[in-house]
PDB file of C-alpha atoms in Angstrom:
ATOM      1  CA  ASN C 817      75.542 118.108  70.238  1.00 66.00           C
ATOM      2  CA  ALA C 818      74.711 118.026  73.959  1.00 78.00           C
ATOM      3  CA  GLY C 819      77.535 115.991  74.932  1.00 94.00           C
ATOM      4  CA  VAL C 820      77.118 114.266  78.362  1.00 97.00           C
ATOM      5  CA  THR C 821      73.591 115.253  80.237  1.00 96.00           C
ATOM      6  CA  GLN C 822      73.066 114.175  83.699  1.00 97.00           C
ATOM      7  CA  THR C 823      69.726 114.449  85.466  1.00 96.00           C
ATOM      8  CA  PRO C 824      68.830 115.580  88.377  1.00 96.00           C
ATOM      9  CA  LYS C 825      71.589 118.575  89.299  1.00 95.00           C
ATOM     10  CA  PHE C 826      70.727 118.434  92.553  1.00 96.00           C
ATOM     11  CA  ARG C 827      68.743 115.822  95.164  1.00 96.00           C
ATOM     12  CA  VAL C 828      68.103 115.505  98.866  1.00 97.00           C
ATOM     13  CA  LEU C 829      67.532 112.371 100.023  1.00 96.00           C
ATOM     14  CA  LYS C 830      66.645 110.806 103.494  1.00 97.00           C
ATOM     15  CA  THR C 831      68.694 107.719 105.052  1.00 97.00           C
ATOM     16  CA  GLY C 832      67.407 104.692 103.404  1.00 97.00           C
ATOM     17  CA  GLN C 833      65.656 106.218 100.521  1.00 97.00           C
ATOM     18  CA  SER C 834      66.156 105.276  96.879  1.00 96.00           C
ATOM     19  CA  MET C 835      67.200 107.201  93.622  1.00 95.00           C
ATOM     20  CA  THR C 836      68.323 106.896  90.507  1.00 97.00           C
ATOM     21  CA  LEU C 837      71.284 109.128  88.685  1.00 97.00           C
ATOM     22  CA  LEU C 838      70.619 109.219  84.882  1.00 97.00           C
ATOM     23  CA  CYS C 839      73.353 110.206  82.281  1.00 98.00           C
ATOM     24  CA  ALA C 840      72.948 110.424  78.517  1.00 98.00           C
ATOM     25  CA  GLN C 841      75.350 111.006  75.878  1.00 97.00           C
ATOM     26  CA  ASP C 842      75.096 111.354  71.927  1.00 96.00           C
ATOM     27  CA  MET C 843      78.377 111.185  70.902  1.00 96.00           C
ATOM     28  CA  ASN C 844      78.190 107.492  70.323  1.00 96.00           C
ATOM     29  CA  HIS C 845      80.854 106.344  72.856  1.00 96.00           C
ATOM     30  CA  GLU C 846      81.771 103.004  74.103  1.00 96.00           C
ATOM     31  CA  TYR C 847      82.754 103.832  77.316  1.00 95.00           C
ATOM     32  CA  MET C 848      81.035 105.053  80.365  1.00 96.00           C
ATOM     33  CA  TYR C 849      81.539 105.773  84.212  1.00 96.00           C
ATOM     34  CA  TRP C 850      80.162 106.964  87.193  1.00 97.00           C
ATOM     35  CA  TYR C 851      82.700 109.092  89.533  1.00 97.00           C
ATOM     36  CA  ARG C 852      82.209 110.388  93.252  1.00 97.00           C
ATOM     37  CA  GLN C 853      83.711 113.419  94.010  1.00 96.00           C
ATOM     38  CA  ASP C 854      84.632 114.548  97.689  1.00 93.00           C
ATOM     39  CA  PRO C 855      86.463 116.914  99.265  1.00 86.00           C
ATOM     40  CA  GLY C 856      90.095 116.199  99.688  1.00 81.00           C
ATOM     41  CA  MET C 857      89.541 112.747  98.075  1.00 82.00           C
ATOM     42  CA  GLY C 858      89.367 113.592  94.337  1.00 86.00           C
ATOM     43  CA  LEU C 859      87.621 111.800  91.813  1.00 92.00           C
ATOM     44  CA  ARG C 860      86.799 108.279  92.286  1.00 93.00           C
ATOM     45  CA  LEU C 861      85.668 105.586  89.868  1.00 93.00           C
ATOM     46  CA  ILE C 862      82.032 104.102  91.027  1.00 96.00           C
ATOM     47  CA  HIS C 863      81.155 101.447  88.538  1.00 96.00           C
ATOM     48  CA  TYR C 864      81.887 101.688  84.730  1.00 95.00           C
ATOM     49  CA  SER C 865      80.721 100.060  81.267  1.00 96.00           C
ATOM     50  CA  VAL C 866      82.544  99.173  78.049  1.00 94.00           C
ATOM     51  CA  GLY C 867      79.688  98.721  76.084  1.00 94.00           C
ATOM     52  CA  GLU C 868      75.902  98.236  76.004  1.00 95.00           C
ATOM     53  CA  GLY C 869      75.145  95.691  78.327  1.00 95.00           C
ATOM     54  CA  THR C 870      78.313  95.495  80.312  1.00 95.00           C
ATOM     55  CA  THR C 871      78.883  96.961  83.563  1.00 96.00           C
ATOM     56  CA  ALA C 872      82.255  96.598  85.748  1.00 94.00           C
ATOM     57  CA  LYS C 873      82.845  97.679  89.629  1.00 95.00           C
ATOM     58  CA  GLY C 874      85.334 100.525  90.091  1.00 92.00           C
ATOM     59  CA  GLU C 875      87.131 101.645  93.200  1.00 90.00           C
ATOM     60  CA  VAL C 876      84.507 102.281  95.317  1.00 94.00           C
ATOM     61  CA  PRO C 877      81.350 100.399  94.031  1.00 96.00           C
ATOM     62  CA  ASP C 878      79.534  99.096  97.650  1.00 96.00           C
ATOM     63  CA  GLY C 879      76.176 100.536  97.738  1.00 96.00           C
ATOM     64  CA  TYR C 880      75.693 101.291  94.299  1.00 97.00           C
ATOM     65  CA  ASN C 881      74.527  99.410  91.035  1.00 97.00           C
ATOM     66  CA  VAL C 882      73.959 100.581  87.402  1.00 97.00           C
ATOM     67  CA  SER C 883      72.934  99.071  84.435  1.00 97.00           C
ATOM     68  CA  ARG C 884      73.600  99.908  80.602  1.00 97.00           C
ATOM     69  CA  LEU C 885      70.741  98.787  78.448  1.00 95.00           C
ATOM     70  CA  LYS C 886      71.330 101.731  75.691  1.00 96.00           C
ATOM     71  CA  LYS C 887      74.676 102.808  74.324  1.00 97.00           C
ATOM     72  CA  GLN C 888      73.788 106.040  75.286  1.00 97.00           C
ATOM     73  CA  ASN C 889      72.756 105.878  78.551  1.00 97.00           C
ATOM     74  CA  PHE C 890      74.232 105.124  82.050  1.00 98.00           C
ATOM     75  CA  LEU C 891      72.089 104.706  85.174  1.00 98.00           C
ATOM     76  CA  LEU C 892      73.307 104.496  88.675  1.00 98.00           C
ATOM     77  CA  GLY C 893      71.155 103.719  91.487  1.00 97.00           C
ATOM     78  CA  LEU C 894      71.374 103.807  95.623  1.00 96.00           C
ATOM     79  CA  GLU C 895      69.123 101.266  96.742  1.00 91.00           C
ATOM     80  CA  SER C 896      69.390 102.759 100.211  1.00 96.00           C
ATOM     81  CA  ALA C 897      70.873 105.861 100.570  1.00 96.00           C
ATOM     82  CA  ALA C 898      73.554 106.952 103.311  1.00 97.00           C
ATOM     83  CA  PRO C 899      74.909 109.712 104.809  1.00 97.00           C
ATOM     84  CA  SER C 900      78.376 108.500 103.623  1.00 96.00           C
ATOM     85  CA  GLN C 901      76.734 108.900 100.170  1.00 97.00           C
ATOM     86  CA  THR C 902      76.542 112.563 100.156  1.00 97.00           C
ATOM     87  CA  SER C 903      78.913 113.790  97.304  1.00 97.00           C
ATOM     88  CA  VAL C 904      78.733 115.240  93.878  1.00 97.00           C
ATOM     89  CA  TYR C 905      78.603 112.407  91.123  1.00 98.00           C
ATOM     90  CA  PHE C 906      79.856 112.986  87.643  1.00 98.00           C
ATOM     91  CA  CYS C 907      79.278 110.759  84.858  1.00 98.00           C
ATOM     92  CA  ALA C 908      81.577 110.640  81.745  1.00 97.00           C
ATOM     93  CA  SER C 909      81.962 109.015  78.425  1.00 96.00           C
ATOM     94  CA  SER C 910      84.845 108.489  76.162  1.00 94.00           C
ATOM     95  CA  ARG C 911      85.400 106.390  72.834  1.00 94.00           C
ATOM     96  CA  GLY C 912      87.881 104.134  74.458  1.00 88.00           C
ATOM     97  CA  PHE C 913      89.413 103.637  77.668  1.00 83.00           C
ATOM     98  CA  ARG C 914      92.892 105.540  76.503  1.00 85.00           C
ATOM     99  CA  ASP C 915      90.323 108.462  75.273  1.00 89.00           C
ATOM    100  CA  THR C 916      89.430 111.853  76.647  1.00 91.00           C
ATOM    101  CA  GLN C 917      86.882 111.541  78.966  1.00 93.00           C
ATOM    102  CA  TYR C 918      84.159 113.770  78.519  1.00 95.00           C
ATOM    103  CA  PHE C 919      82.486 114.551  81.754  1.00 97.00           C
ATOM    104  CA  GLY C 920      78.662 115.947  82.868  1.00 97.00           C
ATOM    105  CA  PRO C 921      77.810 119.052  85.022  1.00 96.00           C
ATOM    106  CA  GLY C 922      77.819 116.780  87.858  1.00 96.00           C
ATOM    107  CA  THR C 923      74.409 115.984  90.660  1.00 97.00           C
ATOM    108  CA  ARG C 924      75.153 117.652  93.906  1.00 97.00           C
ATOM    109  CA  LEU C 925      73.474 114.907  96.247  1.00 97.00           C
ATOM    110  CA  THR C 926      73.007 115.189  99.866  1.00 97.00           C
ATOM    111  CA  VAL C 927      71.627 112.312 102.410  1.00 97.00           C
ATOM    112  CA  LEU C 928      70.251 113.503 104.932  1.00 96.00           C
TER     113      LEU C 928
ATOM    114  CA  THR B 296      97.124 104.560  98.255  1.00 56.00           C
ATOM    115  CA  GLN B 297      97.025 106.902  96.060  1.00 65.00           C
ATOM    116  CA  LEU B 298      98.552 105.976  92.753  1.00 84.00           C
ATOM    117  CA  LEU B 299      99.074 109.651  91.741  1.00 92.00           C
ATOM    118  CA  GLU B 300     100.311 111.789  94.010  1.00 95.00           C
ATOM    119  CA  GLN B 301      99.873 115.776  93.161  1.00 96.00           C
ATOM    120  CA  SER B 302     101.536 118.235  94.588  1.00 96.00           C
ATOM    121  CA  PRO B 303     101.038 121.217  96.358  1.00 96.00           C
ATOM    122  CA  GLN B 304      97.121 120.554  96.888  1.00 94.00           C
ATOM    123  CA  PHE B 305      96.705 124.428  96.907  1.00 96.00           C
ATOM    124  CA  LEU B 306      98.316 127.092  95.607  1.00 96.00           C
ATOM    125  CA  SER B 307      97.306 130.908  95.664  1.00 96.00           C
ATOM    126  CA  ILE B 308      99.508 133.013  93.665  1.00 96.00           C
ATOM    127  CA  GLN B 309      99.208 136.730  92.174  1.00 97.00           C
ATOM    128  CA  GLU B 310      98.295 137.450  88.241  1.00 97.00           C
ATOM    129  CA  GLY B 311     101.558 137.658  86.420  1.00 97.00           C
ATOM    130  CA  GLU B 312     103.329 135.305  88.461  1.00 97.00           C
ATOM    131  CA  ASN B 313     104.501 131.758  87.143  1.00 97.00           C
ATOM    132  CA  LEU B 314     103.408 128.480  88.656  1.00 97.00           C
ATOM    133  CA  THR B 315     104.670 124.924  88.499  1.00 97.00           C
ATOM    134  CA  VAL B 316     102.680 121.757  89.816  1.00 98.00           C
ATOM    135  CA  TYR B 317     103.351 118.156  89.785  1.00 97.00           C
ATOM    136  CA  CYS B 318     101.854 114.810  89.516  1.00 96.00           C
ATOM    137  CA  ASN B 319     104.245 112.046  90.671  1.00 95.00           C
ATOM    138  CA  SER B 320     103.719 108.207  90.715  1.00 93.00           C
ATOM    139  CA  SER B 321     105.682 104.968  91.622  1.00 90.00           C
ATOM    140  CA  SER B 322     103.788 103.639  88.543  1.00 89.00           C
ATOM    141  CA  VAL B 323     104.827 103.680  84.762  1.00 89.00           C
ATOM    142  CA  PHE B 324     101.752 104.978  82.958  1.00 89.00           C
ATOM    143  CA  SER B 325     101.801 104.711  78.800  1.00 87.00           C
ATOM    144  CA  SER B 326      99.971 108.203  78.758  1.00 90.00           C
ATOM    145  CA  LEU B 327      98.780 110.798  81.026  1.00 93.00           C
ATOM    146  CA  GLN B 328      96.008 112.889  81.044  1.00 94.00           C
ATOM    147  CA  TRP B 329      95.587 116.923  82.214  1.00 97.00           C
ATOM    148  CA  TYR B 330      92.325 117.828  83.158  1.00 96.00           C
ATOM    149  CA  ARG B 331      91.051 121.556  84.416  1.00 97.00           C
ATOM    150  CA  GLN B 332      87.742 121.727  86.792  1.00 95.00           C
ATOM    151  CA  GLU B 333      85.999 124.511  87.390  1.00 94.00           C
ATOM    152  CA  PRO B 334      83.610 124.958  90.259  1.00 89.00           C
ATOM    153  CA  GLY B 335      80.560 123.807  89.626  1.00 90.00           C
ATOM    154  CA  GLU B 336      81.501 122.385  86.308  1.00 93.00           C
ATOM    155  CA  GLY B 337      82.921 118.990  85.132  1.00 95.00           C
ATOM    156  CA  PRO B 338      86.466 118.122  84.253  1.00 96.00           C
ATOM    157  CA  VAL B 339      87.575 119.403  80.653  1.00 96.00           C
ATOM    158  CA  LEU B 340      90.899 117.505  79.483  1.00 95.00           C
ATOM    159  CA  LEU B 341      93.595 120.310  78.500  1.00 96.00           C
ATOM    160  CA  VAL B 342      96.238 117.620  77.120  1.00 96.00           C
ATOM    161  CA  THR B 343      97.379 114.252  76.662  1.00 94.00           C
ATOM    162  CA  VAL B 344     101.235 113.522  77.040  1.00 94.00           C
ATOM    163  CA  VAL B 345     102.534 109.925  75.692  1.00 91.00           C
ATOM    164  CA  THR B 346     106.108 110.033  75.096  1.00 91.00           C
ATOM    165  CA  GLY B 347     108.368 110.058  77.706  1.00 92.00           C
ATOM    166  CA  GLY B 348     109.848 113.559  78.232  1.00 94.00           C
ATOM    167  CA  GLU B 349     107.598 114.953  76.173  1.00 95.00           C
ATOM    168  CA  VAL B 350     106.748 118.617  76.288  1.00 97.00           C
ATOM    169  CA  LYS B 351     103.470 120.284  75.250  1.00 97.00           C
ATOM    170  CA  LYS B 352     102.204 124.183  75.158  1.00 97.00           C
ATOM    171  CA  LEU B 353      99.289 125.095  75.431  1.00 95.00           C
ATOM    172  CA  LYS B 354      99.236 129.124  74.868  1.00 95.00           C
ATOM    173  CA  ARG B 355     100.827 130.103  78.468  1.00 96.00           C
ATOM    174  CA  LEU B 356     100.421 126.663  79.961  1.00 97.00           C
ATOM    175  CA  THR B 357     103.580 123.869  79.454  1.00 98.00           C
ATOM    176  CA  PHE B 358     103.059 120.173  80.185  1.00 97.00           C
ATOM    177  CA  GLN B 359     106.140 117.882  80.577  1.00 97.00           C
ATOM    178  CA  PHE B 360     106.072 114.232  81.119  1.00 95.00           C
ATOM    179  CA  GLY B 361     108.900 112.380  82.735  1.00 94.00           C
ATOM    180  CA  ASP B 362     111.462 110.452  80.861  1.00 93.00           C
ATOM    181  CA  ALA B 363     110.330 107.611  82.651  1.00 92.00           C
ATOM    182  CA  ARG B 364     106.458 108.138  82.253  1.00 91.00           C
ATOM    183  CA  LYS B 365     106.066 108.097  85.755  1.00 92.00           C
ATOM    184  CA  ASP B 366     105.712 111.667  86.593  1.00 94.00           C
ATOM    185  CA  SER B 367     104.640 114.689  84.952  1.00 96.00           C
ATOM    186  CA  SER B 368     104.839 118.930  85.688  1.00 97.00           C
ATOM    187  CA  LEU B 369     102.370 121.703  84.321  1.00 98.00           C
ATOM    188  CA  HIS B 370     103.821 125.308  84.429  1.00 98.00           C
ATOM    189  CA  ILE B 371     101.719 128.336  83.832  1.00 97.00           C
ATOM    190  CA  THR B 372     103.251 131.773  82.684  1.00 97.00           C
ATOM    191  CA  ALA B 373     102.013 134.783  83.927  1.00 97.00           C
ATOM    192  CA  ALA B 374      99.323 133.110  85.179  1.00 97.00           C
ATOM    193  CA  GLN B 375      95.599 135.142  84.429  1.00 97.00           C
ATOM    194  CA  PRO B 376      92.535 134.809  86.816  1.00 95.00           C
ATOM    195  CA  GLY B 377      91.266 132.297  84.593  1.00 94.00           C
ATOM    196  CA  ASP B 378      93.524 129.843  85.027  1.00 96.00           C
ATOM    197  CA  THR B 379      92.240 129.533  88.388  1.00 96.00           C
ATOM    198  CA  GLY B 380      90.883 125.918  88.915  1.00 96.00           C
ATOM    199  CA  LEU B 381      91.280 122.514  90.017  1.00 96.00           C
ATOM    200  CA  TYR B 382      93.957 120.551  87.823  1.00 97.00           C
ATOM    201  CA  LEU B 383      93.486 117.133  87.793  1.00 96.00           C
ATOM    202  CA  CYS B 384      96.096 114.456  86.577  1.00 96.00           C
ATOM    203  CA  ALA B 385      95.145 111.100  85.114  1.00 94.00           C
ATOM    204  CA  GLY B 386      97.197 108.070  84.066  1.00 91.00           C
ATOM    205  CA  VAL B 387      95.807 105.421  81.763  1.00 82.00           C
ATOM    206  CA  GLN B 388      95.957 101.934  83.911  1.00 72.00           C
ATOM    207  CA  GLY B 389      95.541  98.777  81.861  1.00 68.00           C
ATOM    208  CA  ASN B 390      92.420  97.720  83.395  1.00 69.00           C
ATOM    209  CA  ASN B 391      90.288  99.535  80.830  1.00 68.00           C
ATOM    210  CA  ARG B 392      90.276 102.952  83.157  1.00 72.00           C
ATOM    211  CA  LEU B 393      91.967 106.350  84.322  1.00 84.00           C
ATOM    212  CA  ALA B 394      93.517 106.493  87.762  1.00 88.00           C
ATOM    213  CA  PHE B 395      93.113 109.999  88.943  1.00 91.00           C
ATOM    214  CA  GLY B 396      95.390 112.235  91.478  1.00 94.00           C
ATOM    215  CA  LYS B 397      93.596 114.158  94.234  1.00 94.00           C
ATOM    216  CA  GLY B 398      94.330 117.478  92.066  1.00 95.00           C
ATOM    217  CA  ASN B 399      95.918 120.595  92.435  1.00 96.00           C
ATOM    218  CA  GLN B 400      93.942 123.629  93.354  1.00 96.00           C
ATOM    219  CA  VAL B 401      95.474 126.901  91.970  1.00 97.00           C
ATOM    220  CA  VAL B 402      93.738 130.276  92.974  1.00 97.00           C
ATOM    221  CA  VAL B 403      95.067 133.039  91.010  1.00 97.00           C
ATOM    222  CA  ILE B 404      94.334 136.307  92.916  1.00 96.00           C
ATOM    223  CA  PRO B 405      93.788 139.634  90.597  1.00 95.00           C
TER     224      PRO B 405
END
């Protein structure tokens, strides 16, 4: 079992560029989440999904879009990157929202 | 406004010392989770507390959930360098998600 995997691990973008972060889980979890972690700000929820084909906004959704076309994958897109989106991004999955969240190793994104 | 306040934000102690960190809120949670995050990795669940007043032990780590289910504490006995990390508390909300605190950064000096 790989658990939760994220690709890429590192990325540098220029302002205005777009990219997609991929999260995959092999635990057959219904719930998946995207967080960003910034110094002094803790983990903030960007978007989440409660099942295949569903998405919902979290605490800081502006500038991001997501898709959950397959149960095991949750994609996070940045259409026009901004320096304020420089952060470490974590994906997580869980069986239910009260259950343990399993986190991926993170993607470190720098927007110049 | 942060739903969960963790204190202290940063704590540095010598190996062998004891420490306690806190997670406080004005809201009631049905359960509260504690995670530990090491540098360059994602958080990993340590424990979930569910019942008010509940105490759970994980080796040298003792977790307590407040009677009113608004706060929690983590006590580490005889800290070791392997305990170094960011400790995050997370409260289960009614809207399909967790609310995370900003974390307690603990550094144990050998």
